[in-house]
PDB file of C-alpha atoms in Angstrom:
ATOM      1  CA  UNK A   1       0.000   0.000   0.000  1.00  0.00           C
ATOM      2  CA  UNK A   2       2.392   2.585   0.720  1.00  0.00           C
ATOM      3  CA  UNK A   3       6.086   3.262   1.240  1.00  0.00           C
ATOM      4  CA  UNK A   4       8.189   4.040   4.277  1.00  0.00           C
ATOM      5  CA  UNK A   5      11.620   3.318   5.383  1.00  0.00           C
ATOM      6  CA  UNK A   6      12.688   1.102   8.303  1.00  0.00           C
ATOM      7  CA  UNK A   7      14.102   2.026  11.513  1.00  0.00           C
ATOM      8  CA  UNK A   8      16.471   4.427  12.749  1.00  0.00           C
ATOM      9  CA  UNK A   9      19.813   3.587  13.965  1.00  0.00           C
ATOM     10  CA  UNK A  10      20.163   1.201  17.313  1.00  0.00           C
ATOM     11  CA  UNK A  11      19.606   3.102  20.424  1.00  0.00           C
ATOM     12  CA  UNK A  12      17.736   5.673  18.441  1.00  0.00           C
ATOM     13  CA  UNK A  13      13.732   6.144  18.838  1.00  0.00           C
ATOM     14  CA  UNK A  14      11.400   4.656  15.844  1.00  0.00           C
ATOM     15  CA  UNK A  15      12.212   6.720  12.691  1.00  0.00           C
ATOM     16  CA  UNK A  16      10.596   9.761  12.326  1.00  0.00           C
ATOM     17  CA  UNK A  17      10.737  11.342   9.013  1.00  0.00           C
ATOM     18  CA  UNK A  18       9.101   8.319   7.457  1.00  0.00           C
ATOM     19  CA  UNK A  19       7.632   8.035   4.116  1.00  0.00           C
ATOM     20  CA  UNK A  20       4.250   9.559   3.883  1.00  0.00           C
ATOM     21  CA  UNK A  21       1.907   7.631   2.051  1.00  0.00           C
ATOM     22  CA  UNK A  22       1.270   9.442  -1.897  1.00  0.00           C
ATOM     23  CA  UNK A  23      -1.991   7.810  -3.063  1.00  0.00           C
ATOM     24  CA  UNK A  24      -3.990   9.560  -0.479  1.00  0.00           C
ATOM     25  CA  UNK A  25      -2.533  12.866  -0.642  1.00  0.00           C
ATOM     26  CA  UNK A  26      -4.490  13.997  -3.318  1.00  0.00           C
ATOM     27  CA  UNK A  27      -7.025  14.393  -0.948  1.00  0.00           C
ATOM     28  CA  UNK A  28      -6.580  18.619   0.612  1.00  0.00           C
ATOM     29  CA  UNK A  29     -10.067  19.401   1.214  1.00  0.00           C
ATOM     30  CA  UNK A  30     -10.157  23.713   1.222  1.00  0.00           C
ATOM     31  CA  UNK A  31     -10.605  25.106   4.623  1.00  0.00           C
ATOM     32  CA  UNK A  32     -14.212  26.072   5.650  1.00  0.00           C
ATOM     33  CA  UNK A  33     -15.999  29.056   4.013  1.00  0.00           C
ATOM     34  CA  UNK A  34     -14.934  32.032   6.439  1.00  0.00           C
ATOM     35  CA  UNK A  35     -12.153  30.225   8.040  1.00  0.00           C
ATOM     36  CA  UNK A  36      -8.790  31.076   7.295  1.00  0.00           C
ATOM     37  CA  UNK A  37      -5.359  29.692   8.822  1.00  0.00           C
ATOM     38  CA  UNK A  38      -5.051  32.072  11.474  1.00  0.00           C
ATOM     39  CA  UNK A  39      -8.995  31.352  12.217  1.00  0.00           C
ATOM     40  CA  UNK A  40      -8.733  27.703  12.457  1.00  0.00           C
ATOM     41  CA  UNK A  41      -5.110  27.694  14.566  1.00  0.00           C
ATOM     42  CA  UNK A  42      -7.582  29.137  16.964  1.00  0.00           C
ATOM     43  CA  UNK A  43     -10.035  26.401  16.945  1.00  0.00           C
ATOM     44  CA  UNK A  44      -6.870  24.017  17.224  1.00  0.00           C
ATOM     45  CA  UNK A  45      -5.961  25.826  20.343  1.00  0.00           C
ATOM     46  CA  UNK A  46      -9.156  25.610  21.796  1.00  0.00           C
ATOM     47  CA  UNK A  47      -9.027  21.839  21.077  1.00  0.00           C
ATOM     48  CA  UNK A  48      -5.782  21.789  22.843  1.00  0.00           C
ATOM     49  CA  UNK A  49      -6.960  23.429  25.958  1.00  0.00           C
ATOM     50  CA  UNK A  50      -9.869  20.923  25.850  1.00  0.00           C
ATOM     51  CA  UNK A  51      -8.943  18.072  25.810  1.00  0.00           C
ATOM     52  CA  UNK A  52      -6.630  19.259  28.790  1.00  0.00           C
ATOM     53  CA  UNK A  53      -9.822  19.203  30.976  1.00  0.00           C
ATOM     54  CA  UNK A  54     -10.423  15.794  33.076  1.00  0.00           C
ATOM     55  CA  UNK A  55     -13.831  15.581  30.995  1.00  0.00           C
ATOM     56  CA  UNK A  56     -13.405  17.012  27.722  1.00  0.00           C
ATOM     57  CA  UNK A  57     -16.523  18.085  26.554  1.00  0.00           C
ATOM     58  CA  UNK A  58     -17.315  16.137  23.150  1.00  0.00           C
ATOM     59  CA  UNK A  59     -19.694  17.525  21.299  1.00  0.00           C
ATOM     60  CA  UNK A  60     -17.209  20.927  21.404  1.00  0.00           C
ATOM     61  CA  UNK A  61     -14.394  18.583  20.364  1.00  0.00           C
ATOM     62  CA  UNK A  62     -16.157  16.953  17.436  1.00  0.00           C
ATOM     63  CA  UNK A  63     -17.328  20.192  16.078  1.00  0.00           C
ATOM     64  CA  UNK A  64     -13.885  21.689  16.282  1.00  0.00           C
ATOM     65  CA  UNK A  65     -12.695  18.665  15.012  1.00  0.00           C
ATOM     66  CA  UNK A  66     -14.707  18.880  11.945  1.00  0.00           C
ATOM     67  CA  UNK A  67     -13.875  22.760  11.489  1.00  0.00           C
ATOM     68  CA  UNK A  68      -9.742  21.735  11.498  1.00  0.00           C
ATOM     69  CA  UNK A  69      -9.818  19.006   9.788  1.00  0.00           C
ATOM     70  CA  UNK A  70      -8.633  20.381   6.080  1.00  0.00           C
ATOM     71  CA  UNK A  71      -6.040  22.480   8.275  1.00  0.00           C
ATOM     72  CA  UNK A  72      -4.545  19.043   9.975  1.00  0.00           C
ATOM     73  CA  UNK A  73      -4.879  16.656   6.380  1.00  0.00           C
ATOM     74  CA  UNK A  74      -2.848  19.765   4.962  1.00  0.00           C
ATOM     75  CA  UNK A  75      -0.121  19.176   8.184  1.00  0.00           C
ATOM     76  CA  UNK A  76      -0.267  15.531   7.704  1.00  0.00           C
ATOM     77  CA  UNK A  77       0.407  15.253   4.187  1.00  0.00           C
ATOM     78  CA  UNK A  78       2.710  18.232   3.521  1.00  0.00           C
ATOM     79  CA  UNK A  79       4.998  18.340   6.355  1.00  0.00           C
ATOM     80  CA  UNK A  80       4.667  14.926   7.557  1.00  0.00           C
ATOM     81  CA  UNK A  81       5.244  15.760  11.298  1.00  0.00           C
ATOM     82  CA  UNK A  82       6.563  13.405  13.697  1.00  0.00           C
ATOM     83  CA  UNK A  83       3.978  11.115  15.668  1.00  0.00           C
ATOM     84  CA  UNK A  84       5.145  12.823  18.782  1.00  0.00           C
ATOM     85  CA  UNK A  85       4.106  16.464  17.088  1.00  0.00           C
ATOM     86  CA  UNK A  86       0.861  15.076  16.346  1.00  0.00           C
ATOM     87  CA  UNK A  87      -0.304  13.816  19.745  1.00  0.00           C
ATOM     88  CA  UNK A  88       0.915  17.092  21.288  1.00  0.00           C
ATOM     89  CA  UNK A  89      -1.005  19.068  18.783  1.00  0.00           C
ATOM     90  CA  UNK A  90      -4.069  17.100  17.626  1.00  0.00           C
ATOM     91  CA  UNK A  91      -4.207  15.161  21.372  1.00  0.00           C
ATOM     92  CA  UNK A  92      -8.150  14.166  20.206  1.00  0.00           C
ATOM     93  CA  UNK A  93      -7.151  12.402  16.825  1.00  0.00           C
ATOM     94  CA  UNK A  94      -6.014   9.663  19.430  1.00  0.00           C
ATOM     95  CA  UNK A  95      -8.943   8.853  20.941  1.00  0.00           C
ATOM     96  CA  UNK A  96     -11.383   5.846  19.790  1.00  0.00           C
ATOM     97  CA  UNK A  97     -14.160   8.127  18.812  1.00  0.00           C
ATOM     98  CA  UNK A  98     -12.648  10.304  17.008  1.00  0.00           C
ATOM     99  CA  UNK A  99     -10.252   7.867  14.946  1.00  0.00           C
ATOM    100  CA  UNK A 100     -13.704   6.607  13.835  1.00  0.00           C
ATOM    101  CA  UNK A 101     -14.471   9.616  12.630  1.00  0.00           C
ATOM    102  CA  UNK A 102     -11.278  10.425  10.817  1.00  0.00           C
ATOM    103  CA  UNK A 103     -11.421   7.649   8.954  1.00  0.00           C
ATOM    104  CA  UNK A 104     -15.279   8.402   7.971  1.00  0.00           C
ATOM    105  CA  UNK A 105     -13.995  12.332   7.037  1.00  0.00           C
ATOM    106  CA  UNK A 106     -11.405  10.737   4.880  1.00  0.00           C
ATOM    107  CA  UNK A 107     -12.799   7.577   3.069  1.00  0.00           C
ATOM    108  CA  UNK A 108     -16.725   8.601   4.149  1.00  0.00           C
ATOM    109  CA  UNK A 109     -17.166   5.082   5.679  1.00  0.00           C
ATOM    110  CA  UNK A 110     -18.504   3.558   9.291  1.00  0.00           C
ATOM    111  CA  UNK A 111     -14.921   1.402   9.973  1.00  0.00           C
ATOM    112  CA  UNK A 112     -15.828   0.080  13.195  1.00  0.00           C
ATOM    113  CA  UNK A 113     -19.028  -1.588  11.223  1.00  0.00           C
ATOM    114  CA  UNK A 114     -17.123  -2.637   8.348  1.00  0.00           C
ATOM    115  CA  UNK A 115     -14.237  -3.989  10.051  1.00  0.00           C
ATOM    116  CA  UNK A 116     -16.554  -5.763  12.362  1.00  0.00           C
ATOM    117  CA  UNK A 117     -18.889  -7.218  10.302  1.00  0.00           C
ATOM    118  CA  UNK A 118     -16.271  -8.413   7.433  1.00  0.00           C
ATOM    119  CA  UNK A 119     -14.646 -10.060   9.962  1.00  0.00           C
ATOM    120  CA  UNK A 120     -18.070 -11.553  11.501  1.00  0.00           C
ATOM    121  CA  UNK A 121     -18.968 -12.214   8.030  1.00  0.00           C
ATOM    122  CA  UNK A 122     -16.114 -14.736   6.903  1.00  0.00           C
ATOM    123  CA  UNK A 123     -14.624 -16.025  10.272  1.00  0.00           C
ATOM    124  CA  UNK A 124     -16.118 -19.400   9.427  1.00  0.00           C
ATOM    125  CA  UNK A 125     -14.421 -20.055   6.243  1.00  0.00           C
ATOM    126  CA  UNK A 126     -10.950 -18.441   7.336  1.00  0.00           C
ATOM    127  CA  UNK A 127     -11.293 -20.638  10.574  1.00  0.00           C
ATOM    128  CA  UNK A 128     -12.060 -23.558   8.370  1.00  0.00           C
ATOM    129  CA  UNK A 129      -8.659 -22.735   6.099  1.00  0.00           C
ATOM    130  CA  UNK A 130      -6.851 -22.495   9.387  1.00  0.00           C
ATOM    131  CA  UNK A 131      -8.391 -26.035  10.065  1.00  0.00           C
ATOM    132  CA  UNK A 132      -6.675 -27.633   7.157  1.00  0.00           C
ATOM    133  CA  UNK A 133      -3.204 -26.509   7.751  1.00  0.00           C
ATOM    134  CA  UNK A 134      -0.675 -28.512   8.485  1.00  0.00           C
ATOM    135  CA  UNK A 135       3.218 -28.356   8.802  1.00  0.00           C
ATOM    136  CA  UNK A 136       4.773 -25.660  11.221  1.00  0.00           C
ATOM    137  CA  UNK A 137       1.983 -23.110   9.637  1.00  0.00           C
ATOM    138  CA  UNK A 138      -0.691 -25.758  11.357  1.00  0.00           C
ATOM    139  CA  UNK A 139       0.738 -26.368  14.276  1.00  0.00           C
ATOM    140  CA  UNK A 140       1.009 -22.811  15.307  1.00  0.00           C
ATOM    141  CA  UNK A 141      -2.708 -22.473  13.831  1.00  0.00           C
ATOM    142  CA  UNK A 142      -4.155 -25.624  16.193  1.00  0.00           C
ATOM    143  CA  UNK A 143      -2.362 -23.934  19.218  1.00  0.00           C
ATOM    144  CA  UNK A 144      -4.272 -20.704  18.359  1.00  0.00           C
ATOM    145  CA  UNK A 145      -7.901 -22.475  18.070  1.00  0.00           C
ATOM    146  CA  UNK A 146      -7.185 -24.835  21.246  1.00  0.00           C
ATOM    147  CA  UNK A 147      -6.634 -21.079  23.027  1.00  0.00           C
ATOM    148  CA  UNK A 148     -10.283 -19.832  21.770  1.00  0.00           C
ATOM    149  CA  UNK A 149     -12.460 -20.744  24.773  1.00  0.00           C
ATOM    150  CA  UNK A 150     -15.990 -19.567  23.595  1.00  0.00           C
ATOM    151  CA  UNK A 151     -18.005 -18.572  20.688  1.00  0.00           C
ATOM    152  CA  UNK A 152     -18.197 -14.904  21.658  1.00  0.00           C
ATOM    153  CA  UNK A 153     -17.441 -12.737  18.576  1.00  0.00           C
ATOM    154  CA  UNK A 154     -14.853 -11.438  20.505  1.00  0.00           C
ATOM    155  CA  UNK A 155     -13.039 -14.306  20.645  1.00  0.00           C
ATOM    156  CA  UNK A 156     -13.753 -15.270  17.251  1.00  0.00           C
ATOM    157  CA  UNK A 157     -12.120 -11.929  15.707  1.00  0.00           C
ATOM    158  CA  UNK A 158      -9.389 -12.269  18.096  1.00  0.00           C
ATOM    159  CA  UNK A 159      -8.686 -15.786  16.487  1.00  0.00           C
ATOM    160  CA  UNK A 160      -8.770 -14.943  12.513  1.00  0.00           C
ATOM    161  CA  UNK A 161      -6.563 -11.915  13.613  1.00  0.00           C
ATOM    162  CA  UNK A 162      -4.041 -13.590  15.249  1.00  0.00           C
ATOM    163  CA  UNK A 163      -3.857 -16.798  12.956  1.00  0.00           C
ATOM    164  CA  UNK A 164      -4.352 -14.457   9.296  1.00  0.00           C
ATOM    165  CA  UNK A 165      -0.337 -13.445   9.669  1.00  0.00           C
ATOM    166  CA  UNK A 166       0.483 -17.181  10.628  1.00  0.00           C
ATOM    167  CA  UNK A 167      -1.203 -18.378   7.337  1.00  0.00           C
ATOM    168  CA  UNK A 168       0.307 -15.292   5.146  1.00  0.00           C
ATOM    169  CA  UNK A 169       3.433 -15.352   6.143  1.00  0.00           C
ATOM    170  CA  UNK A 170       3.531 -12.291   8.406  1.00  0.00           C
ATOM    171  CA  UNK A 171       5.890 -11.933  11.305  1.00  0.00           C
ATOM    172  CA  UNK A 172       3.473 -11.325  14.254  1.00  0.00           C
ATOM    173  CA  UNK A 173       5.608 -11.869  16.566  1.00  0.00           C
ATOM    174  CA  UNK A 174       7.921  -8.304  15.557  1.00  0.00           C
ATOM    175  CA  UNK A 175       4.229  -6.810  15.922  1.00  0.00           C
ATOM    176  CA  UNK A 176       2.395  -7.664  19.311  1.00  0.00           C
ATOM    177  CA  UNK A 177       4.835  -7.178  21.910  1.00  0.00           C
ATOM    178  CA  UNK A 178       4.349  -8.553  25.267  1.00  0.00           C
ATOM    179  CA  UNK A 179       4.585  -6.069  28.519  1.00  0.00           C
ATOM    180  CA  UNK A 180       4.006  -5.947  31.790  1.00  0.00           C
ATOM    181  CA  UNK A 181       1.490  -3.196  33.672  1.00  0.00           C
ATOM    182  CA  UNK A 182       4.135  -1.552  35.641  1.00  0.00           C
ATOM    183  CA  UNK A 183       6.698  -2.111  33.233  1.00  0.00           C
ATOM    184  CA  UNK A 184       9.371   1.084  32.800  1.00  0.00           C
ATOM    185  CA  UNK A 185      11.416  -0.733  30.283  1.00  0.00           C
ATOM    186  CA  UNK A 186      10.538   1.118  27.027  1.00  0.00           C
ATOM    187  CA  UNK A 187      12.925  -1.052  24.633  1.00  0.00           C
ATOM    188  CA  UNK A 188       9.800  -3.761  23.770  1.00  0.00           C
ATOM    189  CA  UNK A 189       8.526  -0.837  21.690  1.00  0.00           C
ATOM    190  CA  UNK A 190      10.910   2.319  21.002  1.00  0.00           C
ATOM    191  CA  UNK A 191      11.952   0.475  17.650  1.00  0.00           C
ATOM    192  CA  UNK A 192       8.540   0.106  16.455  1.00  0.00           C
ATOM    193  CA  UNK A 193       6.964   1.422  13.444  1.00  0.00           C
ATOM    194  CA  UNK A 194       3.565   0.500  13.940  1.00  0.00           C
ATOM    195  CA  UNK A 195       2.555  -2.469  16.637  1.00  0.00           C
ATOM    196  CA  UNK A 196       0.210  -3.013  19.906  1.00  0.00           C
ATOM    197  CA  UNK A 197       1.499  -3.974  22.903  1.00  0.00           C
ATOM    198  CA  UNK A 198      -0.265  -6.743  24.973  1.00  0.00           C
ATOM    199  CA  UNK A 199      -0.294  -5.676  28.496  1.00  0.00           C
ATOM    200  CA  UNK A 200      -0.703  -8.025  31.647  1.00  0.00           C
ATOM    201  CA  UNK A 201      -0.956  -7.813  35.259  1.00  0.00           C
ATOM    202  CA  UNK A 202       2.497  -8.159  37.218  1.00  0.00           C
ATOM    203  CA  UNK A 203       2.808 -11.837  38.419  1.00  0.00           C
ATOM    204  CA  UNK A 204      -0.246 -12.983  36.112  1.00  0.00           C
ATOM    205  CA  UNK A 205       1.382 -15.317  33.621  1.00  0.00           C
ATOM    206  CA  UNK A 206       4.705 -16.132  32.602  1.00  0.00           C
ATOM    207  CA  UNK A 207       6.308 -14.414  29.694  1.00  0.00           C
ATOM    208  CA  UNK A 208       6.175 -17.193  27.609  1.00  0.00           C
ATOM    209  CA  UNK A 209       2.465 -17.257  27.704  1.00  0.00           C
ATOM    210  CA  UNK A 210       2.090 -13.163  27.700  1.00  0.00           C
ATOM    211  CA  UNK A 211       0.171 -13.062  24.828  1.00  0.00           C
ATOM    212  CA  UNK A 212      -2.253 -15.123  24.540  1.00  0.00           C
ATOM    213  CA  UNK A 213      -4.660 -13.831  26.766  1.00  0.00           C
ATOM    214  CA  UNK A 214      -3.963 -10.041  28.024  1.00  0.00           C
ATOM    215  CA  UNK A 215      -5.418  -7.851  30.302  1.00  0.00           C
ATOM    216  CA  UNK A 216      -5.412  -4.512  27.438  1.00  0.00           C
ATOM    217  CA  UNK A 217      -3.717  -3.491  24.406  1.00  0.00           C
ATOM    218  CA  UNK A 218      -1.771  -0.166  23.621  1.00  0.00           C
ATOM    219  CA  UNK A 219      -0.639   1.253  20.083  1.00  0.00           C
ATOM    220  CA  UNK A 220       2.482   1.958  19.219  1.00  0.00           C
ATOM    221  CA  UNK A 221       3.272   4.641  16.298  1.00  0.00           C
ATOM    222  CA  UNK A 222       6.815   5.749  15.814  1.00  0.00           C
ATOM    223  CA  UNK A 223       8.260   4.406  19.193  1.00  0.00           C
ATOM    224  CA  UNK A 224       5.278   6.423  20.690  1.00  0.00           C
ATOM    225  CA  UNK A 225       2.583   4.528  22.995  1.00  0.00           C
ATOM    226  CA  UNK A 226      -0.322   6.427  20.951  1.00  0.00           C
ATOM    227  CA  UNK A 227      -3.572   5.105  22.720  1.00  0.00           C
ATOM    228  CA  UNK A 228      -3.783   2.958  25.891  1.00  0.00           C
ATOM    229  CA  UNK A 229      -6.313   0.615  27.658  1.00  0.00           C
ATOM    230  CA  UNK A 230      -7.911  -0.817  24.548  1.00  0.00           C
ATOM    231  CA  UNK A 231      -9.763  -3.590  25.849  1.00  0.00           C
ATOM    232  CA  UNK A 232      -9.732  -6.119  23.166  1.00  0.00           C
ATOM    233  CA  UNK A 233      -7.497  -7.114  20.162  1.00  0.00           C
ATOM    234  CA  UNK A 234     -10.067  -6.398  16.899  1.00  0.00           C
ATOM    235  CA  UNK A 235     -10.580  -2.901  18.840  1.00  0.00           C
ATOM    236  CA  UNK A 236      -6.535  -2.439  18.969  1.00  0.00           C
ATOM    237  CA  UNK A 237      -6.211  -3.484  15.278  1.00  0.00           C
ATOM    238  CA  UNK A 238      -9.426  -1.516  14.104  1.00  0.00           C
ATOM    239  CA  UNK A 239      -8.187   1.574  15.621  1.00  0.00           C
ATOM    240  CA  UNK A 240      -4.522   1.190  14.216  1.00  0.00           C
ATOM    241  CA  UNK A 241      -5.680   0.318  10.962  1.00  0.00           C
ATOM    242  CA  UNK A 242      -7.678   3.907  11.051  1.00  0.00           C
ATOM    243  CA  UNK A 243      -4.928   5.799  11.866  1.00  0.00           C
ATOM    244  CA  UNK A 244      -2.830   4.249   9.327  1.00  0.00           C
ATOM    245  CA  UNK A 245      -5.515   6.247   6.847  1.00  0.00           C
ATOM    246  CA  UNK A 246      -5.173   9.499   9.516  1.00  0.00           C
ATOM    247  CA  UNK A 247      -1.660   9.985   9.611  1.00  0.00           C
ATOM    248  CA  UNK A 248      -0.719   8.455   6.009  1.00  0.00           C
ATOM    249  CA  UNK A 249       1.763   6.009   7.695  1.00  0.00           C
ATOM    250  CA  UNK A 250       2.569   2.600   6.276  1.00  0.00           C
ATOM    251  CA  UNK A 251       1.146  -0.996   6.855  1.00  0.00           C
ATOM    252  CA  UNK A 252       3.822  -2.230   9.247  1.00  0.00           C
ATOM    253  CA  UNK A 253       6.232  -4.583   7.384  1.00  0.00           C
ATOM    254  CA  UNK A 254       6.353  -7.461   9.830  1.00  0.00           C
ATOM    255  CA  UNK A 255       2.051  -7.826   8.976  1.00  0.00           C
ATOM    256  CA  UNK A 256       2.116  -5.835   6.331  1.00  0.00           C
ATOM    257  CA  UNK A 257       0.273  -9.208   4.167  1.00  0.00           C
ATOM    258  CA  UNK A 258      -2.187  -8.978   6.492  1.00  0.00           C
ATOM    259  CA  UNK A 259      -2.750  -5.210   7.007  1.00  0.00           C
ATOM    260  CA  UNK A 260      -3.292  -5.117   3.198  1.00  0.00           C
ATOM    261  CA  UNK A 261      -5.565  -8.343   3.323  1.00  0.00           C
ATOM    262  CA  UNK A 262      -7.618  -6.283   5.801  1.00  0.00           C
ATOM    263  CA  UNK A 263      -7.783  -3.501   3.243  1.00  0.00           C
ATOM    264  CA  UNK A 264      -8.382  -5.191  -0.092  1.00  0.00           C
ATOM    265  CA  UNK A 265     -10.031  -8.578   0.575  1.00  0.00           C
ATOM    266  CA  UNK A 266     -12.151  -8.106   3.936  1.00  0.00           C
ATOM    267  CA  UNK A 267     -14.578  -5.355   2.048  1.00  0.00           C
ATOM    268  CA  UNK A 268     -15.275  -7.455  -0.707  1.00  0.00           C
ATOM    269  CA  UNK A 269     -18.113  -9.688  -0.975  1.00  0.00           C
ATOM    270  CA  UNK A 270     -16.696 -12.084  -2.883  1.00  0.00           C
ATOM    271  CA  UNK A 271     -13.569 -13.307  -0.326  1.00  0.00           C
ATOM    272  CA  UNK A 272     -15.060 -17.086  -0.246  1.00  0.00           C
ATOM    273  CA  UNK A 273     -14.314 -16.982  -3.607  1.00  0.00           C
ATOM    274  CA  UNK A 274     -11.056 -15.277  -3.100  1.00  0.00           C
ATOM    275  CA  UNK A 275      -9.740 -17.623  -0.503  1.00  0.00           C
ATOM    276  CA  UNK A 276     -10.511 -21.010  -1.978  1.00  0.00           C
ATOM    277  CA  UNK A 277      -9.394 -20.058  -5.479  1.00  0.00           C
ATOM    278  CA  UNK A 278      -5.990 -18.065  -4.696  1.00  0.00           C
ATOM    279  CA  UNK A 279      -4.085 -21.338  -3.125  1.00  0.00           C
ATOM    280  CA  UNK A 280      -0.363 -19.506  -4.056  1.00  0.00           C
ATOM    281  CA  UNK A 281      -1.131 -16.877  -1.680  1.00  0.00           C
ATOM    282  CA  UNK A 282      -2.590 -19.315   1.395  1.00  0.00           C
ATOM    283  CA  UNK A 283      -0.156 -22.010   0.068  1.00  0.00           C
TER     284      UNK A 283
END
C-alpha cells in the first residue's frame, strides 16, 4: 500500500521522518468558508486546551474537530510531522471516537461496522482454512484455536486476527509485543513502526504465555505509545488500521500481508471466492 523506510539507527527512537503515504494525498479538502489559517489555529488551540480538561466536553471537540480538519490533512500530508508532534497538537485524533471519525472524514465510511462485520462475516471459512493446515503453519494455527475458549465474537475476531499473519506469512511476533502493567522498560517498543502492545498484570502469567490472553492493548506509532487501555485485540487493530488512513503512515512490514488483506479482501463480498481459489497466496 504505501512506502516508508525502516528504523532508525540502534539506540535511536522509531524513525521519524518516514515516508508519507502518496496515493492519499491527493485528498486537501479547502478550509471552511470564512475560516482562514489564522482562524482555524484558533479552533486548534481551543481543542488543545480541551482536551486538557479531566472531561473534555465532546460535542465541542467533534465540532472543532470537523472545522480543522482540512487544516490538519494539509499538516499531515505536507509536512509529515513526527507522531510525537501530532499527539501534542491534535491530542483528540487519538482517541477511539474520534479515529472513527477520521477515517469516515477521509474515506466517508462507518470502519468500526465494516471492520466488524467483514470479519463476523467470513470467520467461518478463514477458521475452516486455518483447520486444514498442516506443517509448522498448522501447528502454530491448532495452538491458536485450542486457546479460543468460547463462541463470543470477541473471541472469534481475536482468532482470525491472530492466525491471518500465521497463514500469510507475516511476522506477528515483531508486531504484538508482550509487557508488563508496571513495566518502565521502554525497549519492547521504542523500535517500532507501527505495533500493539499486549499488556498483563504483574505476576499474572509467565512471559512465555504473555500473549495469549492479556489484560489490554496499547498502540504503538513511531516508538510512541499512541492510545492505551484498549480492551480487546479487533478494537486495537481496528483503531490502528484507522490511523494508518489518519496519519498516512505505512502498513507495518512485519504484517504488512495482512494489514493489506484487511484492506483489499475483507470489504469485498466475494472473499469465499477469493480464498478457496488463490491457493499460491494461502499455500
Amino acid at each position: 500500500m504505501l512506502e516508508r523506510g525502516g528504523h532508525s539507527s540502534p539506540g535511536e527512537p522509531a524513525n521519524k521522518n518516514i515516508k508519507k503515504a502518496k496515493k492519499r494525498l491527493n485528498f486537501l479538502p479547502n478550509f471552511p468558508d470564512g475560516f482562514d489559517q489564522t482562524g482555524l489555529e484558533d479552533a486548534c488551540k481551543i481543542l488543545v486546551d480541551e482536551m486538557q480538561k479531566r472531561t473534555p466536553n465532546g460535542q465541542l471537540v467533534k465540532e472543532k474537530m470537523d472545522l480543522t480538519f482540512a487544516l490538519r490533512r494539509r499538516e499531515v500530508a505536507e509536512t509529515k510531522p513526527a507522531i510525537c508532534q501530532m499527539v501534542e497538537r491534535w491530542p483528540a485524533l487519538f482517541t477511539e471516537d474520534q479515529v472513527f471519525l477520521e477515517f469516515n472524514r477521509i474515506v466517508g465510511k462507518n470502519l468500526k461496522q465494516e471492520f466488524y462485520e467483514s470479519i463476523d462475516q467470513h470467520s467461518r471459512h478463514l477458521i475452516e482454512i486455518f483447520r486444514s493446515k498442516r506443517g509448522n503453519v498448522g501447528q502454530l494455527l491448532t495452538q491458536l484455536l485450542q486457546q479460543t475458549k468460547t463462541q463470543e465474537p470477541t473471541d472469534i475476531r481475536s482468532t482470525v486476527l491472530r492466525g491471518l499473519p500465521i497463514v500469510l506469512g507475516d511476522k506477528p511476533t515483531d508486531f504484538f509485543k508482550p509487557c508488563f502493567v508496571n513495566s518502565a522498560d521502554d525497549h519492547v517498543f521504542q523500535d517500532l513502526d507501527l505495533g500493539i502492545l499486549l499488556v498483563e498484570h504483574e505476576g499474572a502469567v509467565s512471559p512465555s504465555s504473555l500473549h495469549l490472553n492479556p489484560a489490554s492493548f496499547k498502540t504503538v506509532i513511531e516508538g510512541e505509545v499512541v492510545m492505551e487501555s484498549v480492551k480487546d485485540l479487533p478494537k486495537a487493530m481496528c483503531l490502528l488500521f484507522g490511523l494508518t488512513y489518519a496519519l498516512h503512515l505505512s502498513y507495518p512490514k512485519p504484517m504488512k500481508n495482512t494489514f493489506k488483506f484487511i484492506q483489499q479482501i475483507f470489504p469485498s463480498t466475494e472473499i469465499s471466492v477469493l480464498i478457496w481459489d488463490k491457493k499460491s497466496t494461502f499455500g
